Amino acid sequence: MLLIDLAGYELAQEEQELLEHPLVSGLILFTRNFHDKAQLQALIKSVRQRVKKPLLITVDQEGGRVQRFREGFTKLPAMQSFLQLDRLQLAQEAGWLMSAEMFALDIDLSFAPVLDLGHCSKAIGDRSFGEDVATMLPVAEAFIDGMREIGMATTGKHFPGHGHVIADSHLETPFDDRPKETIFNHDIQPFKQLIAKGKLSAIMPAHVIYTQCDSQPASGSSYWLKEILRKQLQFNGVIFSDDLGMKGAGFMGNYVERSEKALQAGCDLLLLCNEPDGVVQVLDNLKYQPTSTQKERHLSLMKRKQISWSELTASPRWQQAHQQLATLQDQWLEWKAQNA
């Protein structure tokens, strides 16, 4: 149930042993694991060959400022650009291309899309498609449709909405003091409507405390995950915790306590990044046995399609989308500079 990270360009023996631990389900890759495409492919191949169990290999390859692999990959624009620059038709191509490029590297899942409303949050900013549900939802859904077309599982984040807190949950625990009615009538709507359409394979809750609803961060709140997400919204997919190494998760205690609270609240899979000692503490001290349903949910996120990089980049669709998205990225950077 734990997704961990790696220190560098190659898989160390100690990391292999951690990945083989029965409580470890997969890993998440970062920019520090990427030198070039050949090295990255070699790293992933080494992981697949040396660890003798199905591992979920993941990354944050959203686009914009959250794109872990850049050199040799399509420059993906920030999600805000599709609405702001009136290029809505490119959203589906972006979802398809991003997913296809990850599949070509033997990566199962990119944590996307961001469904937070608004751009004021330091942690979210232009990662958000927009501020208004009616206008952003068709664009987000098009991006999702592109991901689903190639076969990648989709992860809506950060439930029930991270877009209206200024504080960055990477650095502190944010508090959202707005009325419960505002959150349910506004922020939660993208999640609610996409769940109803069966478009989300997974959900990642926020390390935010919604003070008018519950005393715990959503990532460790049975109210948000069991009562609202599972019962009220009827979501049956995977619930990821956001990174439990983030300062925003510190409200829930040490790493073992954070993991226990997230699991008790209803998370299926936990991210714990940039804290190797914390990973060891959790694996040594956490007493947990995943259910058969959780195991099935985990396996449901594995990619089902094999595609080579040469095959992908030779396709006319990739070539056209690659050029269009790179152009949009340049236009977006120009727009931001003019409106800074």
Tab-separated table of C-alpha atoms in Angstrom:
chain	number	residue	atom	x	y	z
A	1	MET	CA	0.000	0.000	0.000
A	2	LEU	CA	3.056	2.283	0.035
A	3	LEU	CA	4.538	4.099	-2.954
A	4	ILE	CA	8.109	5.212	-2.365
A	5	ASP	CA	10.769	7.116	-4.315
A	6	LEU	CA	14.326	6.506	-5.471
A	7	ALA	CA	17.435	8.581	-4.773
A	8	GLY	CA	19.013	8.833	-8.219
A	9	TYR	CA	19.568	7.526	-11.733
A	10	GLU	CA	20.025	3.850	-10.824
A	11	LEU	CA	18.304	1.364	-8.533
A	12	ALA	CA	20.399	0.785	-5.408
A	13	GLN	CA	20.405	-2.602	-3.679
A	14	GLU	CA	18.824	-1.133	-0.531
A	15	GLU	CA	16.052	0.387	-2.674
A	16	GLN	CA	15.419	-2.948	-4.333
A	17	GLU	CA	14.994	-4.525	-0.904
A	18	LEU	CA	12.510	-1.813	0.087
A	19	LEU	CA	10.528	-2.305	-3.124
A	20	GLU	CA	10.363	-6.039	-2.423
A	21	HIS	CA	8.802	-5.430	1.000
A	22	PRO	CA	5.237	-6.829	1.051
A	23	LEU	CA	3.777	-3.451	2.066
A	24	VAL	CA	5.323	-1.612	-0.907
A	25	SER	CA	3.093	-1.436	-3.984
A	26	GLY	CA	5.102	0.809	-6.253
A	27	LEU	CA	7.208	3.886	-6.728
A	28	ILE	CA	7.018	7.469	-7.901
A	29	LEU	CA	9.698	8.999	-10.113
A	30	PHE	CA	11.032	12.550	-9.861
A	31	THR	CA	13.257	14.857	-11.908
A	32	ARG	CA	16.250	13.658	-9.903
A	33	ASN	CA	15.718	10.202	-11.436
A	34	PHE	CA	15.950	11.609	-14.966
A	35	HIS	CA	19.144	12.376	-16.878
A	36	ASP	CA	17.934	11.484	-20.346
A	37	LYS	CA	15.390	9.183	-21.919
A	38	ALA	CA	17.799	6.253	-22.405
A	39	GLN	CA	18.882	6.372	-18.747
A	40	LEU	CA	15.279	6.573	-17.574
A	41	GLN	CA	14.254	3.599	-19.689
A	42	ALA	CA	17.204	1.641	-18.295
A	43	LEU	CA	16.206	2.519	-14.727
A	44	ILE	CA	12.614	1.386	-15.247
A	45	LYS	CA	13.741	-1.803	-16.974
A	46	SER	CA	16.060	-2.539	-14.051
A	47	VAL	CA	13.222	-2.055	-11.566
A	48	ARG	CA	10.878	-4.303	-13.555
A	49	GLN	CA	13.486	-7.064	-13.862
A	50	ARG	CA	14.961	-7.002	-10.367
A	51	VAL	CA	11.775	-6.652	-8.308
A	52	LYS	CA	9.806	-9.867	-8.725
A	53	LYS	CA	6.261	-8.568	-8.281
A	54	PRO	CA	3.942	-6.213	-10.160
A	55	LEU	CA	4.938	-2.665	-9.211
A	56	LEU	CA	2.895	0.420	-9.980
A	57	ILE	CA	5.349	2.927	-11.469
A	58	THR	CA	4.069	6.489	-11.308
A	59	VAL	CA	5.073	10.104	-11.934
A	60	ASP	CA	3.674	13.643	-11.898
A	61	GLN	CA	3.785	14.581	-15.586
A	62	GLU	CA	0.870	17.018	-15.564
A	63	GLY	CA	2.359	19.738	-17.746
A	64	GLY	CA	3.437	23.290	-17.042
A	65	ARG	CA	5.633	23.606	-13.966
A	66	VAL	CA	4.818	20.041	-12.852
A	67	GLN	CA	6.516	18.000	-15.558
A	68	ARG	CA	9.258	15.743	-14.215
A	69	PHE	CA	10.689	14.730	-17.602
A	70	ARG	CA	11.368	17.526	-20.086
A	71	GLU	CA	14.393	17.077	-22.350
A	72	GLY	CA	13.368	14.740	-25.180
A	73	PHE	CA	9.676	14.903	-24.241
A	74	THR	CA	6.853	17.103	-25.465
A	75	LYS	CA	6.704	20.428	-23.653
A	76	LEU	CA	3.267	20.258	-22.087
A	77	PRO	CA	1.531	23.553	-21.318
A	78	ALA	CA	-0.047	24.379	-17.968
A	79	MET	CA	-3.690	23.339	-17.744
A	80	GLN	CA	-4.844	26.958	-17.379
A	81	SER	CA	-3.588	27.695	-20.886
A	82	PHE	CA	-6.321	25.746	-22.684
A	83	LEU	CA	-9.056	28.089	-21.464
A	84	GLN	CA	-7.004	31.243	-21.158
A	85	LEU	CA	-5.703	31.056	-24.739
A	86	ASP	CA	-8.892	29.509	-26.158
A	87	ARG	CA	-7.270	26.272	-27.296
A	88	LEU	CA	-9.869	23.941	-25.841
A	89	GLN	CA	-9.558	21.439	-28.680
A	90	LEU	CA	-5.990	20.623	-27.621
A	91	ALA	CA	-6.924	19.392	-24.141
A	92	GLN	CA	-7.818	15.880	-25.291
A	93	GLU	CA	-4.661	15.648	-27.388
A	94	ALA	CA	-2.629	16.718	-24.349
A	95	GLY	CA	-4.144	13.965	-22.207
A	96	TRP	CA	-3.572	11.386	-24.924
A	97	LEU	CA	-0.004	12.444	-25.711
A	98	MET	CA	1.117	12.734	-22.090
A	99	SER	CA	-0.223	9.256	-21.341
A	100	ALA	CA	1.207	7.743	-24.514
A	101	GLU	CA	4.675	9.107	-23.793
A	102	MET	CA	4.565	7.628	-20.282
A	103	PHE	CA	3.360	4.256	-21.574
A	104	ALA	CA	6.232	4.265	-24.063
A	105	LEU	CA	8.597	4.398	-21.060
A	106	ASP	CA	6.761	1.552	-19.267
A	107	ILE	CA	5.293	3.966	-16.685
A	108	ASP	CA	1.818	2.981	-15.525
A	109	LEU	CA	0.367	6.204	-14.221
A	110	SER	CA	0.792	9.957	-14.249
A	111	PHE	CA	-1.141	11.568	-11.402
A	112	ALA	CA	-3.549	13.756	-13.377
A	113	PRO	CA	-5.629	15.779	-13.752
A	114	VAL	CA	-5.783	18.581	-11.194
A	115	LEU	CA	-9.466	19.370	-10.613
A	116	ASP	CA	-8.987	22.197	-8.129
A	117	LEU	CA	-10.859	25.395	-8.938
A	118	GLY	CA	-9.077	28.739	-8.994
A	119	HIS	CA	-5.495	29.930	-9.248
A	120	CYS	CA	-4.841	31.731	-5.938
A	121	SER	CA	-3.292	28.743	-4.154
A	122	LYS	CA	0.514	28.704	-4.132
A	123	ALA	CA	0.473	24.927	-4.518
A	124	ILE	CA	-1.969	24.950	-7.456
A	125	GLY	CA	-1.794	28.179	-9.476
A	126	ASP	CA	-1.926	27.552	-13.222
A	127	ARG	CA	-2.135	23.785	-12.664
A	128	SER	CA	-5.892	24.425	-12.393
A	129	PHE	CA	-7.966	24.352	-15.581
A	130	GLY	CA	-10.050	27.298	-14.383
A	131	GLU	CA	-12.151	28.950	-11.706
A	132	ASP	CA	-15.684	28.258	-12.941
A	133	VAL	CA	-17.068	24.710	-12.965
A	134	ALA	CA	-19.189	25.234	-16.077
A	135	THR	CA	-16.249	26.365	-18.209
A	136	MET	CA	-13.410	24.239	-16.802
A	137	LEU	CA	-15.221	20.919	-16.547
A	138	PRO	CA	-15.521	20.245	-20.320
A	139	VAL	CA	-11.801	20.976	-20.719
A	140	ALA	CA	-10.806	18.730	-17.818
A	141	GLU	CA	-13.092	16.002	-19.132
A	142	ALA	CA	-11.517	16.269	-22.579
A	143	PHE	CA	-8.057	15.832	-21.021
A	144	ILE	CA	-9.368	12.795	-19.135
A	145	ASP	CA	-10.867	11.367	-22.319
A	146	GLY	CA	-7.444	11.604	-23.943
A	147	MET	CA	-5.884	9.677	-21.069
A	148	ARG	CA	-8.608	7.048	-21.146
A	149	GLU	CA	-8.323	6.688	-24.916
A	150	ILE	CA	-4.777	5.376	-24.628
A	151	GLY	CA	-5.703	3.369	-21.522
A	152	MET	CA	-4.188	5.293	-18.606
A	153	ALA	CA	-6.028	5.409	-15.295
A	154	THR	CA	-7.075	8.904	-14.223
A	155	THR	CA	-6.456	10.500	-10.820
A	156	GLY	CA	-8.530	13.513	-9.809
A	157	LYS	CA	-6.766	15.738	-7.323
A	158	HIS	CA	-6.924	17.287	-4.738
A	159	PHE	CA	-10.313	16.298	-3.279
A	160	PRO	CA	-12.490	18.114	-2.266
A	161	GLY	CA	-10.586	21.099	-3.680
A	162	HIS	CA	-7.259	22.818	-2.909
A	163	GLY	CA	-7.761	25.911	-5.034
A	164	HIS	CA	-8.941	28.421	-2.433
A	165	VAL	CA	-6.231	28.233	0.211
A	166	ILE	CA	-3.196	30.495	-0.124
A	167	ALA	CA	-0.901	28.313	1.958
A	168	ASP	CA	1.157	25.613	0.216
A	169	SER	CA	0.559	22.180	1.733
A	170	HIS	CA	4.101	21.186	0.749
A	171	LEU	CA	5.271	23.617	3.440
A	172	GLU	CA	2.457	23.828	6.029
A	173	THR	CA	-1.035	22.578	6.825
A	174	PRO	CA	-3.543	24.895	5.092
A	175	PHE	CA	-6.918	25.722	6.630
A	176	ASP	CA	-9.978	26.447	4.505
A	177	ASP	CA	-12.536	28.300	6.644
A	178	ARG	CA	-15.217	28.780	3.993
A	179	PRO	CA	-18.743	27.536	4.672
A	180	LYS	CA	-19.542	23.900	4.018
A	181	GLU	CA	-22.168	24.952	1.448
A	182	THR	CA	-19.537	26.774	-0.623
A	183	ILE	CA	-17.275	23.742	-0.794
A	184	PHE	CA	-20.111	21.399	-1.714
A	185	ASN	CA	-21.740	23.754	-4.222
A	186	HIS	CA	-18.475	24.789	-5.850
A	187	ASP	CA	-15.155	23.033	-5.187
A	188	ILE	CA	-16.399	19.471	-4.973
A	189	GLN	CA	-18.447	19.682	-8.168
A	190	PRO	CA	-15.732	18.649	-10.686
A	191	PHE	CA	-15.093	15.504	-8.653
A	192	LYS	CA	-18.783	14.805	-8.130
A	193	GLN	CA	-19.726	15.172	-11.780
A	194	LEU	CA	-16.782	13.189	-13.154
A	195	ILE	CA	-17.362	10.382	-10.634
A	196	ALA	CA	-20.998	10.231	-11.746
A	197	LYS	CA	-19.793	9.783	-15.333
A	198	GLY	CA	-17.331	7.050	-14.356
A	199	LYS	CA	-14.379	9.100	-15.584
A	200	LEU	CA	-12.097	8.881	-12.515
A	201	SER	CA	-10.095	5.756	-11.693
A	202	ALA	CA	-8.539	7.264	-8.565
A	203	ILE	CA	-8.857	10.252	-6.251
A	204	MET	CA	-6.120	12.040	-4.318
A	205	PRO	CA	-7.366	14.070	-1.320
A	206	ALA	CA	-5.816	17.328	-0.161
A	207	HIS	CA	-3.686	17.946	2.929
A	208	VAL	CA	-6.149	20.724	3.776
A	209	ILE	CA	-8.338	21.081	6.870
A	210	TYR	CA	-11.814	22.302	5.946
A	211	THR	CA	-12.665	23.713	9.354
A	212	GLN	CA	-16.421	23.960	8.812
A	213	CYS	CA	-16.609	20.272	7.880
A	214	ASP	CA	-14.055	18.271	9.863
A	215	SER	CA	-11.076	18.713	12.183
A	216	GLN	CA	-8.694	16.515	10.158
A	217	PRO	CA	-6.985	17.111	6.790
A	218	ALA	CA	-9.024	15.506	4.011
A	219	SER	CA	-6.197	13.016	3.435
A	220	GLY	CA	-6.727	11.681	6.964
A	221	SER	CA	-10.454	12.261	7.339
A	222	SER	CA	-12.955	9.413	7.409
A	223	TYR	CA	-15.651	12.066	6.994
A	224	TRP	CA	-14.315	13.125	3.606
A	225	LEU	CA	-13.138	9.730	2.372
A	226	LYS	CA	-15.689	7.274	3.780
A	227	GLU	CA	-18.780	9.392	4.311
A	228	ILE	CA	-18.578	11.802	1.386
A	229	LEU	CA	-16.393	10.135	-1.240
A	230	ARG	CA	-17.415	6.481	-0.767
A	231	LYS	CA	-20.999	6.748	0.499
A	232	GLN	CA	-22.388	10.029	-0.785
A	233	LEU	CA	-20.553	10.238	-4.127
A	234	GLN	CA	-20.457	6.441	-4.622
A	235	PHE	CA	-16.800	6.428	-5.660
A	236	ASN	CA	-15.465	2.875	-5.973
A	237	GLY	CA	-11.973	3.528	-7.321
A	238	VAL	CA	-8.590	3.930	-5.643
A	239	ILE	CA	-7.994	6.596	-3.004
A	240	PHE	CA	-4.379	7.774	-2.868
A	241	SER	CA	-2.997	9.811	-0.045
A	242	ASP	CA	-1.064	12.831	-1.203
A	243	ASP	CA	2.607	12.698	-0.226
A	244	LEU	CA	2.759	11.971	3.506
A	245	GLY	CA	6.240	13.445	3.565
A	246	MET	CA	4.808	16.913	2.909
A	247	LYS	CA	4.761	19.401	5.775
A	248	GLY	CA	0.990	19.658	5.346
A	249	ALA	CA	0.664	16.070	6.587
A	250	GLY	CA	2.586	16.835	9.784
A	251	PHE	CA	-0.690	17.648	11.532
A	252	MET	CA	-1.326	13.890	11.636
A	253	GLY	CA	1.839	13.031	13.593
A	254	ASN	CA	5.005	11.122	12.721
A	255	TYR	CA	5.308	9.057	9.547
A	256	VAL	CA	3.857	5.895	11.069
A	257	GLU	CA	0.968	7.842	12.619
A	258	ARG	CA	0.313	9.670	9.348
A	259	SER	CA	0.172	6.359	7.509
A	260	GLU	CA	-2.125	4.798	10.108
A	261	LYS	CA	-4.498	7.762	10.039
A	262	ALA	CA	-4.609	7.864	6.240
A	263	LEU	CA	-5.388	4.148	6.059
A	264	GLN	CA	-7.991	4.332	8.825
A	265	ALA	CA	-9.602	7.286	7.063
A	266	GLY	CA	-10.015	5.251	3.879
A	267	CYS	CA	-6.901	5.612	1.711
A	268	ASP	CA	-5.920	2.540	-0.316
A	269	LEU	CA	-2.426	3.569	-1.392
A	270	LEU	CA	-0.037	5.938	0.380
A	271	LEU	CA	2.667	8.155	-1.092
A	272	LEU	CA	5.712	8.768	1.098
A	273	CYS	CA	8.413	10.704	-0.721
A	274	ASN	CA	11.745	12.356	0.038
A	275	GLU	CA	11.895	10.751	3.477
A	276	PRO	CA	13.888	7.485	3.241
A	277	ASP	CA	14.142	7.166	7.022
A	278	GLY	CA	10.390	7.679	7.234
A	279	VAL	CA	9.825	4.848	4.756
A	280	VAL	CA	11.908	2.499	6.899
A	281	GLN	CA	10.017	3.578	10.031
A	282	VAL	CA	6.680	2.832	8.371
A	283	LEU	CA	7.764	-0.536	6.996
A	284	ASP	CA	9.230	-1.547	10.364
A	285	ASN	CA	6.315	-0.422	12.520
A	286	LEU	CA	3.082	-0.318	10.545
A	287	LYS	CA	0.805	-3.269	11.174
A	288	TYR	CA	-1.457	-3.514	8.174
A	289	GLN	CA	-2.914	-6.120	5.865
A	290	PRO	CA	-4.425	-4.825	2.598
A	291	THR	CA	-7.857	-6.209	1.769
A	292	SER	CA	-8.550	-8.197	-1.382
A	293	THR	CA	-10.541	-5.214	-2.694
A	294	GLN	CA	-7.572	-2.918	-2.181
A	295	LYS	CA	-5.298	-5.364	-3.996
A	296	GLU	CA	-7.723	-5.473	-6.913
A	297	ARG	CA	-7.901	-1.667	-6.991
A	298	HIS	CA	-4.101	-1.470	-7.046
A	299	LEU	CA	-3.854	-3.846	-9.994
A	300	SER	CA	-6.586	-1.957	-11.842
A	301	LEU	CA	-4.206	0.991	-12.224
A	302	MET	CA	-1.541	-0.962	-14.103
A	303	LYS	CA	-1.200	-0.082	-17.777
A	304	ARG	CA	-2.765	-2.471	-20.247
A	305	LYS	CA	-1.065	-1.300	-23.430
A	306	GLN	CA	2.496	-1.683	-24.696
A	307	ILE	CA	3.866	0.943	-27.047
A	308	SER	CA	7.414	1.728	-28.131
A	309	TRP	CA	8.833	5.243	-28.280
A	310	SER	CA	9.755	4.846	-31.948
A	311	GLU	CA	6.272	3.595	-32.807
A	312	LEU	CA	4.664	6.479	-30.940
A	313	THR	CA	6.783	9.260	-32.376
A	314	ALA	CA	6.398	7.907	-35.909
A	315	SER	CA	2.609	8.263	-35.705
A	316	PRO	CA	1.049	11.296	-37.447
A	317	ARG	CA	-1.155	11.991	-34.418
A	318	TRP	CA	1.808	12.300	-32.062
A	319	GLN	CA	3.737	14.456	-34.503
A	320	GLN	CA	0.855	16.887	-34.935
A	321	ALA	CA	-0.028	17.020	-31.230
A	322	HIS	CA	3.643	17.376	-30.269
A	323	GLN	CA	4.009	20.455	-32.456
A	324	GLN	CA	0.706	22.011	-31.417
A	325	LEU	CA	1.353	21.564	-27.701
A	326	ALA	CA	4.923	22.838	-27.916
A	327	THR	CA	3.611	25.942	-29.695
A	328	LEU	CA	0.930	26.424	-27.053
A	329	GLN	CA	3.563	26.128	-24.324
A	330	ASP	CA	5.587	28.928	-25.960
A	331	GLN	CA	2.450	31.074	-26.299
A	332	TRP	CA	1.563	30.441	-22.677
A	333	LEU	CA	4.987	31.497	-21.422
A	334	GLU	CA	4.719	34.659	-23.522
A	335	TRP	CA	1.229	35.384	-22.147
A	336	LYS	CA	2.441	34.922	-18.577
A	337	ALA	CA	5.377	37.245	-19.131
A	338	GLN	CA	3.080	39.926	-20.554
A	339	ASN	CA	0.593	39.575	-17.709
A	340	ALA	CA	3.049	39.216	-14.826
